[in-house]
Amino acid sequence: MRTIALTVNGIRRELEVEPRQLLVYALREQLALTGTNIGCDTSSCGACTVHLDGESVKSCTLLAVQADGHEITTIEGLASNGDLHPMQQAFREQHALQCGYCTPGMIMAATSLLQEHPSPTEDEIRHGLEGNLCRCTGYQNIVKAVQAVAGAKVPA
Amino acid sequence: MSVAEPTTKVVGTRQLRKEDPELITGRGRYVDNISVPGMLWLGIVRSPYAHARINGVDTSRAKELDGVVAAYTAEELEFGAPLFMAWPINDQIKNPPHWPLAKDKARHVGDPVAVVVAESRALAADALERVDVDWEPLPVVTDVKAALADGAPVVHDEFGTNDAGSWSIEADSPVPSRGRTAPFFDDPDLVKIKEEYYLARLIPNAIEPRGVVVEPNVAMGEYVVYSSTQIPHILRTTLTITCGIPEAKLRVVAPDVGGGFGSKLEVYPEDAICLALAAKLNRPIKWIEERSENYVATRHGREMYQQIELAATRDGVLKAVRGNLTASMGAYLRLVSPGIPMLGAWLYHGCYECDAYDLEYTNVFTNQTYTDAYRGAGRPEATYAIERAMDALARELDMDPVELRRKNFIKNDKFPNYTIASGLTVDSANYEGTLEKCLEVLGYDELRADQKARRERGDGKLLGVGFSTWIEMCGLAPSRVLSALNYAAGGWDSAQIEFMPTGTVRVVTGVSPHGQGSATVFAQIVADQLGVEYDDVEVLHGDTQVSPLGMDTYGSRGVAVGGVALHNAGEQIIAKARTLAAHELECAEEDLEFEGGNFTVKGTDRSANIKALAFSSWTAHNLPDDMEPGLRASQLYDPPNFSWPNGAHCCVVEVDPDTGSVDIVRYIAVDDCGVQLNPMLVQGQVQGGVAQGIAEALFEEARYDEEGNLLTGTMTSYMIPGPPELPPYEIHDTVTPSPTNAMGVKGIGEAGTIAAPPAVINAVVDALSHLGVTNVERPATPERVWRAIQEARS
């Protein structure tokens, strides 16, 4: 077992982890942050996307020990002072989710995308989210939600 | 008396979802988020072979591992009955026993053969590596045509054949079709076409893998089964049959469910195994599917060979349609798999008139994962065949495909309740209207001109336009019809409404949504009907303890059956409240008008609000003599007919003749699902359905090698489209109310998946038709398209 220290949603945590433990299991099973979902074994679906030092990563692709000393933000840490993050609000307003399982990862990927490209084109949004799969929505309303947060005019 | 401000109507508006606040903040309650003290983890030993005799299973090395609590072979974990198969389509069906753990031989890669139980997820995974199975590999068959050939390996030895049984309109339909087709196909004056299509095997891929947690309540001898399922009620009944635990001791909970698309409309081995182990070990058991397991252990969909023949006059009047289908069942018959082709069996003549109709299908066993319902279930298959064949007939007759469709549509003045050629009765429709609207949005003539110009220039990308004017039957289903089709259960659903003393309303439904937004739309129904605020309506579902009666969610039945049950319960509430209002206001019931929550004595300002009446009914201080306290209602609704939505979809593609790549440049959907209670949710269903339909047409295909190994067993090898692969959709509608129910609603959950595949492939073929291409098998990958071009040119 290894002891790691990381900051998760602004709170410093110390954890005992097996060297083979994936970050997503440390978050879900040791810290009970179950908002980050697991959808595949191959880093394909993006349901487990979180922020590591402000950039989106797939938490099934990192070992927990690799997060030692870093800052992690999960979907549970996105709202501040009880106010939803604008991306969370936009997902609801644009009906960008149905079953909700991909949604936490999709929202984390989308917020990270806008940090890198504050005014993306539709094409840049679609390519920026290509690591995240949704089986319910067909993506159109997800794109609209990102456009809404970016301040672009959202087509009806 | 108390009078409240009338509430604002919410039905028909874009009401934001009640489901969302939890789901966007990471507070969803999916099965893998459930932990129970003392919980053990299940691991399943699965067959690495598609067909192999099990000569022995040795679990001793697994049991030696610290933290491993138990390990069992099929002989050591007994079940009272095989997993239940609910649709024996006729007396000739061959239904092999499907035990949760394979006993004698494994019949597909992923077939469960033994289990390990350990103190943690990781330990269970480690223990699986230490179970030794003595396998004797057997010959394998993975294609339905090969499986029917003489000398083919037999999946179930007891039958001596892989033919699982056949069904036909002529022999088995409870309603006659207009007539037999043979005379028309013998008529030399008619034009005939015969088309053959292969529908690739699909893997549903709900983003949430399956999972089960079973928690024994030791004191009560009861079990709580949490399962990622679309069908908690059906699961409870069928688990009783398999596990022998009394149904009254089972509570099944479908918590938040991360997508289903039919794949969670099932009673899986893991559901039964977890329950059996919880009973045997008296400990909570948890199993979470890995994606690699999901690819082989969660059911597949669609795979089918189709033959469809049309006979028509030379000026394009359709006279007869006949079809012959061969459907892959995979290794076992599952919950409803033998009847899946039947769900489309009356629809192979689409929304067109004809004089004669025949359809038959044969189900075939192979050494592959079992198939069953996948979004649309039978209806996408039918729509694909007829809509592709209509384009083929148009080419044969040198007619425009739009003109041929217009000429043969069932006309609007035939409705309501018109008996179509196959024999079923369609409630209402607007075939011409949806197509005309689609053409208007499209700018058809300009597109054809552009197509012609590109062809004449002979350079650049080719343009193709494809249509799908679709019809389906959904809102499953009238129980008497289901009985006539040899289905084992009914098709009704339930609703309860209860006014709380403090004026909020609790709704319980028997449908079990998993992304559709039923809680939102049901709250809209009740808010308007009873005149209460949308935010004051709470909708509960998916727990057999809270909602003891229900038939769950599939077949676009949420609103069309569950919603109508709810509306009927609301009428009962209003009737009782009216009686109480008349008592309190000292008037006759007929003198009361009910609007916006208030009962008002006509022509006066004397009024009683329904919330105040709810409180009065709870105190019961002053009720009419024969009235029970409380304001609640419970209704079961059995629909008198299916619901029959329709629409017209158009796909415009650009095909690069040098690479075979296909780009969708426009996708237009005009759908008619009757009255729309929440247009935002309707559009969401259409968009998601179209996405899955486009995926079938262009990207997705389960491929196997000759040994029966799934070659597309991960999300990296099975092509699920991401955001860049899918286009924006142009969504439009017409509204033709259903005459079957008071709300005029029809289902919409499967429409997009039913409509889209032929629109896309028709567009691809249309782009290449001047080269002589008449078919591109789906999915129309760049390689297939390129090869089709080369073959046509050579």
XYZ file of N, CA and C in Angstrom, chain B residues 436-558:
369
model
N -44.959 15.889 -47.100
C -44.996 17.218 -47.730
C -44.226 18.229 -46.888
N -44.369 18.128 -45.571
C -43.643 19.064 -44.714
C -42.136 18.837 -44.848
N -41.750 17.577 -44.914
C -40.343 17.225 -45.065
C -39.780 17.820 -46.363
N -40.546 17.695 -47.440
C -40.085 18.200 -48.742
C -39.951 19.717 -48.732
N -40.897 20.342 -48.044
C -40.898 21.799 -47.936
C -39.616 22.278 -47.238
N -39.285 21.627 -46.128
C -38.085 21.994 -45.377
C -36.837 21.710 -46.212
N -36.908 20.637 -46.984
C -35.740 20.129 -47.700
C -35.350 20.976 -48.900
N -36.342 21.438 -49.661
C -36.029 22.039 -50.952
C -35.619 20.960 -51.939
N -36.545 20.055 -52.209
C -36.227 18.820 -52.946
C -35.756 19.097 -54.373
N -36.472 19.954 -55.073
C -36.141 20.174 -56.484
C -34.728 20.737 -56.639
N -34.368 21.665 -55.741
C -33.028 22.244 -55.801
C -31.959 21.171 -55.579
N -32.244 20.270 -54.648
C -31.276 19.205 -54.365
C -31.092 18.286 -55.573
N -32.211 17.943 -56.216
C -32.105 17.081 -57.391
C -31.317 17.785 -58.503
N -31.526 19.091 -58.623
C -30.784 19.850 -59.637
C -29.291 19.846 -59.315
N -28.958 20.036 -58.061
C -27.566 20.018 -57.611
C -26.943 18.641 -57.882
N -27.729 17.599 -57.578
C -27.241 16.232 -57.805
C -26.896 16.023 -59.281
N -27.806 16.476 -60.133
C -27.621 16.301 -61.570
C -26.384 17.069 -62.051
N -26.253 18.295 -61.564
C -25.121 19.120 -61.979
C -23.800 18.472 -61.561
N -23.760 17.945 -60.333
C -22.531 17.295 -59.870
C -22.194 16.093 -60.734
N -23.231 15.325 -61.077
C -22.987 14.137 -61.895
C -22.460 14.535 -63.276
N -23.024 15.599 -63.813
C -22.594 16.025 -65.144
C -21.171 16.549 -65.124
N -20.829 17.248 -64.051
C -19.453 17.745 -63.940
C -18.463 16.587 -63.782
N -18.963 15.501 -63.123
C -18.126 14.312 -62.973
C -16.939 14.506 -62.055
N -17.020 15.471 -61.168
C -15.909 15.641 -60.228
C -16.484 15.869 -58.833
N -15.655 15.735 -57.877
C -16.044 16.057 -56.510
C -16.992 15.041 -55.909
N -17.626 15.444 -54.825
C -18.463 14.527 -54.059
C -19.845 14.397 -54.678
N -20.355 13.177 -54.606
C -21.675 12.892 -55.159
C -22.744 13.148 -54.107
N -23.867 13.664 -54.553
C -24.956 13.994 -53.641
C -26.021 12.894 -53.699
N -26.546 12.508 -52.546
C -27.613 11.522 -52.513
C -28.716 11.959 -51.566
N -29.950 11.669 -51.945
C -31.112 12.018 -51.117
C -31.880 10.733 -50.826
N -32.137 10.451 -49.550
C -32.857 9.230 -49.191
C -34.036 9.530 -48.290
N -35.125 8.819 -48.534
C -36.338 9.029 -47.735
C -36.696 7.779 -46.943
N -37.394 8.008 -45.872
C -37.990 6.920 -45.106
C -39.322 7.444 -44.595
N -40.403 6.980 -45.196
C -41.723 7.391 -44.710
C -42.230 6.219 -43.883
N -42.156 6.400 -42.586
C -42.253 5.271 -41.679
C -43.575 5.226 -40.919
N -43.892 4.026 -40.501
C -45.055 3.756 -39.653
C -44.581 2.776 -38.598
N -45.139 2.825 -37.419
C -44.829 1.772 -36.455
C -46.014 1.546 -35.532
N -45.974 0.427 -34.841
C -46.964 0.152 -33.808
C -46.216 0.102 -32.491
N -46.677 0.895 -31.521
C -45.995 0.907 -30.230
C -47.033 1.144 -29.137
N -46.550 1.508 -27.962
C -47.469 1.602 -26.837
C -47.903 0.204 -26.444
N -46.911 -0.665 -26.215
C -47.179 -2.091 -25.979
C -47.862 -2.283 -24.630
N -48.994 -2.961 -24.631
C -49.797 -3.414 -25.770
C -51.124 -3.924 -25.221
N -52.169 -4.018 -26.090
C -53.448 -4.574 -25.620
C -53.250 -6.014 -25.136
N -53.669 -6.316 -23.922
C -53.403 -7.645 -23.350
C -54.058 -8.758 -24.158
N -55.249 -8.514 -24.694
C -55.923 -9.565 -25.466
C -55.157 -9.867 -26.753
N -54.584 -8.832 -27.346
C -53.779 -9.065 -28.551
C -52.535 -9.858 -28.169
N -51.910 -9.469 -27.064
C -50.715 -10.199 -26.627
C -51.041 -11.668 -26.388
N -52.198 -11.922 -25.836
C -52.625 -13.305 -25.618
C -52.722 -14.049 -26.953
N -53.323 -13.384 -27.948
C -53.474 -14.022 -29.258
C -52.126 -14.268 -29.927
N -51.104 -13.530 -29.490
C -49.762 -13.702 -30.065
C -48.921 -14.667 -29.230
N -49.542 -15.275 -28.232
C -48.866 -16.264 -27.390
C -47.818 -15.656 -26.465
N -47.962 -14.391 -26.146
C -47.065 -13.724 -25.191
C -47.578 -14.012 -23.780
N -46.648 -14.194 -22.840
C -47.023 -14.745 -21.536
C -47.629 -13.727 -20.570
N -47.476 -12.434 -20.820
C -47.955 -11.447 -19.849
C -48.925 -10.475 -20.507
N -49.393 -9.522 -19.724
C -50.303 -8.503 -20.237
C -49.548 -7.256 -20.650
N -50.319 -6.288 -21.128
C -49.695 -5.056 -21.601
C -50.268 -3.812 -20.944
N -50.971 -4.002 -19.838
C -51.580 -2.871 -19.114
C -50.514 -2.129 -18.311
N -50.916 -1.017 -17.716
C -50.064 -0.428 -16.684
C -50.894 0.302 -15.641
N -50.194 0.752 -14.594
C -50.906 1.267 -13.439
C -50.485 2.684 -13.099
N -51.368 3.364 -12.390
C -51.031 4.685 -11.854
C -51.801 4.891 -10.551
N -51.142 5.517 -9.611
C -51.815 5.939 -8.382
C -51.561 7.421 -8.188
N -52.586 8.113 -7.731
C -52.430 9.520 -7.366
C -52.934 9.669 -5.949
N -52.163 10.342 -5.135
C -52.603 10.569 -3.758
C -52.334 12.018 -3.377
N -53.395 12.699 -2.954
C -53.224 14.036 -2.394
C -52.738 13.912 -0.966
N -51.646 14.575 -0.658
C -51.198 14.645 0.728
C -52.089 15.652 1.470
N -52.249 15.494 2.785
C -53.117 16.432 3.524
C -52.685 17.881 3.326
N -51.394 18.093 3.093
C -50.891 19.460 2.966
C -50.939 19.972 1.533
N -51.523 19.193 0.645
C -51.831 19.744 -0.674
C -50.867 19.388 -1.792
N -49.758 18.728 -1.469
C -48.913 18.245 -2.563
C -49.433 16.886 -3.025
N -48.947 16.467 -4.181
C -49.495 15.269 -4.812
C -48.383 14.252 -5.062
N -48.707 13.017 -4.712
C -47.750 11.930 -4.904
C -48.305 11.020 -5.990
N -47.491 10.827 -7.024
C -47.881 9.976 -8.151
C -46.994 8.746 -8.147
N -47.590 7.586 -8.319
C -46.820 6.350 -8.443
C -47.189 5.713 -9.770
N -46.183 5.390 -10.551
C -46.450 4.785 -11.854
C -45.823 3.398 -11.934
N -46.414 2.550 -12.750
C -45.887 1.207 -12.955
C -44.885 1.119 -14.091
N -44.701 2.210 -14.842
C -43.644 2.184 -15.842
C -42.329 2.542 -15.156
N -41.240 2.177 -15.772
C -39.946 2.278 -15.103
C -38.939 3.003 -15.999
N -39.058 4.342 -16.058
C -38.225 5.114 -16.977
C -36.745 5.058 -16.613
N -35.912 5.254 -17.622
C -34.460 5.217 -17.421
C -33.811 6.210 -18.372
N -34.312 7.440 -18.325
C -33.769 8.495 -19.165
C -34.808 9.233 -19.981
N -36.015 8.660 -20.073
C -37.041 9.231 -20.943
C -37.624 10.536 -20.414
N -37.522 10.756 -19.107
C -38.134 11.957 -18.539
C -39.587 11.769 -18.157
N -39.990 10.539 -17.886
C -41.399 10.274 -17.558
C -41.850 11.003 -16.300
N -40.959 11.170 -15.323
C -41.366 11.861 -14.092
C -41.785 13.286 -14.418
N -41.079 13.900 -15.341
C -41.397 15.268 -15.752
C -42.755 15.319 -16.447
N -42.928 14.463 -17.425
C -44.140 14.562 -18.238
C -45.359 14.098 -17.433
N -45.176 13.155 -16.523
C -46.296 12.723 -15.691
C -46.704 13.834 -14.718
N -45.715 14.565 -14.210
C -46.048 15.702 -13.341
C -46.800 16.771 -14.124
N -46.443 16.950 -15.386
C -47.165 17.918 -16.229
C -48.632 17.504 -16.385
N -48.844 16.211 -16.652
C -50.213 15.722 -16.831
C -51.045 16.021 -15.585
N -50.503 15.646 -14.435
C -51.269 15.762 -13.188
C -51.463 17.224 -12.796
N -50.431 18.032 -13.003
C -50.531 19.447 -12.619
C -51.683 20.114 -13.357
N -51.760 19.894 -14.664
C -52.829 20.528 -15.436
C -54.189 19.947 -15.104
N -54.203 18.629 -14.994
C -55.498 17.977 -14.834
C -56.131 18.335 -13.491
N -55.317 18.364 -12.431
C -55.855 18.599 -11.091
C -55.729 20.058 -10.667
N -55.034 20.859 -11.459
C -54.909 22.267 -11.092
C -54.006 22.473 -9.897
N -52.870 21.787 -9.905
C -51.864 22.007 -8.852
C -50.564 22.437 -9.542
N -49.632 22.944 -8.740
C -48.371 23.386 -9.329
C -47.529 22.181 -9.741
N -46.837 22.338 -10.872
C -45.912 21.315 -11.361
C -44.920 20.905 -10.264
N -44.429 21.901 -9.536
C -43.431 21.601 -8.501
C -44.038 20.876 -7.305
N -45.353 20.852 -7.217
C -46.015 20.178 -6.090
C -46.356 18.718 -6.413
N -45.932 18.246 -7.583
C -46.212 16.850 -7.942
C -44.916 16.057 -7.884
N -44.934 14.999 -7.117
C -43.774 14.117 -6.966
C -44.115 12.799 -7.659
N -43.229 12.314 -8.525
C -43.504 11.083 -9.272
C -42.524 9.991 -8.846
N -43.065 8.877 -8.381
C -42.234 7.770 -7.907
C -42.378 6.577 -8.841
N -41.278 5.857 -9.011
C -41.313 4.698 -9.920
C -40.128 3.793 -9.629
N -40.168 2.612 -10.239
C -38.984 1.763 -10.254
C -38.697 1.028 -8.961
N -39.681 0.864 -8.100
C -39.485 0.141 -6.846
C -40.772 -0.636 -6.585
N -40.679 -1.950 -6.600
C -41.908 -2.746 -6.493
C -42.573 -2.600 -5.122
N -41.842 -2.082 -4.139
C -42.477 -1.834 -2.838
C -43.376 -0.599 -2.907
N -42.931 0.403 -3.628
C -43.688 1.656 -3.764
C -44.761 1.498 -4.831
N -44.388 0.801 -5.885
C -45.263 0.634 -7.039
C -45.443 -0.858 -7.295
N -46.400 -1.471 -6.610
C -46.484 -2.941 -6.685
C -46.934 -3.467 -8.039
N -47.649 -2.658 -8.811
C -48.197 -3.134 -10.082
C -47.616 -2.351 -11.236
N -47.095 -3.076 -12.209
C -46.596 -2.375 -13.381
C -46.044 -3.339 -14.378
N -45.927 -2.851 -15.612
C -45.344 -3.657 -16.694
C -44.114 -2.978 -17.274
N -43.673 -1.854 -16.618
C -42.342 -1.334 -16.903
C -42.228 -0.571 -18.239
N -40.993 -0.273 -18.645
C -40.774 0.651 -19.772
C -40.019 -0.009 -20.916
N -40.676 -0.039 -22.070
C -40.140 -0.552 -23.349
C -41.232 -0.300 -24.376
N -40.891 -0.463 -25.650
C -41.935 -0.395 -26.682
C -42.683 0.930 -26.707
N -42.019 2.034 -26.371
C -42.634 3.365 -26.421
C -43.993 3.379 -25.729
N -44.022 2.843 -24.494
C -45.289 2.695 -23.799
C -45.432 3.638 -22.605
N -44.381 4.398 -22.259
C -44.430 5.221 -21.045
C -45.641 6.121 -21.003
